[in-house]
Short mmCIF file of C-alpha atoms in Angstrom, two decimals:
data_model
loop_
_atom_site.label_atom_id
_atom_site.label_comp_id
_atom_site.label_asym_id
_atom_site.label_seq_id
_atom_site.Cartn_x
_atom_site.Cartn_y
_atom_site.Cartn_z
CA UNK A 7 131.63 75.87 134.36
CA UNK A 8 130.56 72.21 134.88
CA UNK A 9 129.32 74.07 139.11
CA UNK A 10 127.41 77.07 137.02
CA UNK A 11 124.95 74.53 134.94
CA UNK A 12 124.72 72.17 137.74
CA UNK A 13 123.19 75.85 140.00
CA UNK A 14 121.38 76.58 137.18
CA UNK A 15 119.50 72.85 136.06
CA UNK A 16 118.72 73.17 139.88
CA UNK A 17 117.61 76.84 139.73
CA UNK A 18 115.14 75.88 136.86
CA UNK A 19 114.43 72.65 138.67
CA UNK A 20 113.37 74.14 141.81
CA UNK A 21 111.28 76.90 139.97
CA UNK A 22 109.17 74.11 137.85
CA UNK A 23 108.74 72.06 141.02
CA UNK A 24 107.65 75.24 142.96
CA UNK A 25 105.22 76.52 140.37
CA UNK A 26 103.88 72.89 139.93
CA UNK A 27 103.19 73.24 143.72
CA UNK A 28 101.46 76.39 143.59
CA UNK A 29 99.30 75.51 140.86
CA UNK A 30 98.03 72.25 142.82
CA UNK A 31 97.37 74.41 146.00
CA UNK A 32 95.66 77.13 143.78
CA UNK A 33 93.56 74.97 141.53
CA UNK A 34 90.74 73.66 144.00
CA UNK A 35 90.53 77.64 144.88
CA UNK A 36 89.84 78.41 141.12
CA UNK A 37 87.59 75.53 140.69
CA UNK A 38 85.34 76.39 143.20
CA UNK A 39 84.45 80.15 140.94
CA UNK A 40 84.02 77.60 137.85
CA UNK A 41 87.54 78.51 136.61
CA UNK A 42 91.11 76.98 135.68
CA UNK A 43 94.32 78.90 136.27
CA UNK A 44 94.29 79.78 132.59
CA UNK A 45 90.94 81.03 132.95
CA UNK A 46 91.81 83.16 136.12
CA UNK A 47 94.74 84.53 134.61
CA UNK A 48 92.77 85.81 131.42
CA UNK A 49 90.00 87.27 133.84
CA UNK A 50 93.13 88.96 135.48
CA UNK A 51 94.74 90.35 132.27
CA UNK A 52 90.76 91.52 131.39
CA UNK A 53 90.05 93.35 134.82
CA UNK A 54 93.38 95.54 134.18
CA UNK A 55 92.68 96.41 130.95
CA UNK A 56 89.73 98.03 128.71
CA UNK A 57 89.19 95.20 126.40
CA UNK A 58 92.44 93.17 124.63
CA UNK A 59 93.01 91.87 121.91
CA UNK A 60 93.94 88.21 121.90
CA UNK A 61 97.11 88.87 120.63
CA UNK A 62 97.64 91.14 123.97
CA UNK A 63 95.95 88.34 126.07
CA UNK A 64 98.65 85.87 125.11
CA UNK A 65 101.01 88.35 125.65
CA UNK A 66 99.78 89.01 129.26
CA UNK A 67 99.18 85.56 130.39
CA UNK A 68 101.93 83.61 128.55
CA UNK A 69 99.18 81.26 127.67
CA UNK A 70 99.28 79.83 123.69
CA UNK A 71 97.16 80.55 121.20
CA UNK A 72 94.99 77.69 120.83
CA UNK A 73 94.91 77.30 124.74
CA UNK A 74 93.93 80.59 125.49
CA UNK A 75 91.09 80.40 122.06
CA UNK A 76 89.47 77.53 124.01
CA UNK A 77 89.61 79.57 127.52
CA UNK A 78 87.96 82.84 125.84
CA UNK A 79 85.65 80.74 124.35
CA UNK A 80 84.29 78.83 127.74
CA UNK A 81 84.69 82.45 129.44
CA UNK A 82 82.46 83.90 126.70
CA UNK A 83 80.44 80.76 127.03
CA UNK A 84 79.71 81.32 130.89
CA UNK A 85 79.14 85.02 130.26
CA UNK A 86 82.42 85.92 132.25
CA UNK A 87 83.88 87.49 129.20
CA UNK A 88 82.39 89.08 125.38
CA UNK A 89 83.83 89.76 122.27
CA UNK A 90 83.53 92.75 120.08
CA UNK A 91 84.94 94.39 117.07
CA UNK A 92 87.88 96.65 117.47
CA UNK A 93 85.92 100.05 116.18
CA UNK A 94 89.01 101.18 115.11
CA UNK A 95 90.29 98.06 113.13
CA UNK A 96 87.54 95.80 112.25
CA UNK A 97 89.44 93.21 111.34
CA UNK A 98 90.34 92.52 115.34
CA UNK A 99 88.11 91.68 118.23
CA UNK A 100 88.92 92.22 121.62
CA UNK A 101 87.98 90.28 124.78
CA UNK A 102 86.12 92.47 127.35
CA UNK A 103 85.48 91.88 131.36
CA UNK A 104 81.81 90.85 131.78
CA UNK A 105 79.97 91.82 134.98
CA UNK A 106 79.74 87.99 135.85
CA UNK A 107 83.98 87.83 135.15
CA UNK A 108 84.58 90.67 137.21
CA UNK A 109 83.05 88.91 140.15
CA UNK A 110 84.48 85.94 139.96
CA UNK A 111 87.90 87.34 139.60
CA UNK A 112 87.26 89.44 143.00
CA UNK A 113 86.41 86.10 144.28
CA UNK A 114 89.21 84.47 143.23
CA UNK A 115 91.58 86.99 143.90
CA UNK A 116 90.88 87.21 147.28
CA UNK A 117 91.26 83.45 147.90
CA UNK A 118 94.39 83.40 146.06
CA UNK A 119 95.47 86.48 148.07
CA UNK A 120 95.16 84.74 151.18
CA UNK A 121 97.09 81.88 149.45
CA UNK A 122 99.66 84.24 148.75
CA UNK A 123 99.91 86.08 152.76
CA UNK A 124 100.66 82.09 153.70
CA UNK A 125 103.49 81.88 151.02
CA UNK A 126 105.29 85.10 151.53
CA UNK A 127 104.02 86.73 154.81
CA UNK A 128 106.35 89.86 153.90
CA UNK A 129 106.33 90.11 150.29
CA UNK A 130 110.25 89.92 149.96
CA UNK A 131 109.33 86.67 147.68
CA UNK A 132 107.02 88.31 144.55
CA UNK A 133 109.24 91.99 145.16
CA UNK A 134 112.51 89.94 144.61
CA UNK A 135 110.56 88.08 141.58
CA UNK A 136 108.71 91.54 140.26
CA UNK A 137 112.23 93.00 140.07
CA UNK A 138 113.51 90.23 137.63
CA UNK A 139 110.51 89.84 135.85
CA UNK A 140 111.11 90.02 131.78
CA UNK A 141 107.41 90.92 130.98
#
């Protein structure tokens, strides 16, 4: 028992440390198309979808409420991103792709892509991690 949580405190450490990594090797990328990894991540969620609500943005991006209000709101700022009523419930809004957005995310995507060809050449890394992915 005492062997299983020691594995597993070192599973979870070795995850944090690795994802701490990547987001120090990613950032500068991001920065350089005016965004943050929160940002990118919302532009992401935006360019596969047809407008989301922020509701379905947290959802997507695992990023919290308040967080991911202040993101939208420098995204709308920059004209990356707009907002508009849900014309089916008017009491939502949902966050829409702008043409400037959708740029800069196929920008950034292909800088983090190449990012991603030096991590894991073959792909055997994200397939193993797609496969046990909860979301």
């Amino acid at each position: 028992m005492r062997q299983a949580r020691a594995a597993e405190a070192s599973l979870i450490r070795t995850l944090t440390r690795t994802a701490r990594a990547v987001t120090l090797r990613i950032e500068p990328l991001l920065k350089k198309e005016g965004l943050t990894l929160d940002g990118w991540l919302v532009l992401d969620a935006l360019a596969a979808g047809d407008g989301l609500t922020m509701t379905e943005l947290a959802g997507h991006t695992l990023v919290t409420g308040p967080t991911l209000t202040r993101v939208v709101d420098r995204l709308v700022t920059t004209a990356a991103a707009y907002r508009e009523v849900d014309v089916e419930d008017r009491r939502r809004v949902r966050v829409y792709l702008a043409p400037r957005g959708r740029s800069a995310h196929q920008r950034a995507t292909a800088r983090l892509a190449e990012v991603e060809r030096e991590l894991d050449p073959d792909g055997g890394v994200a397939a193993a991690l797609v496969s046990v992915d909860p979301g």
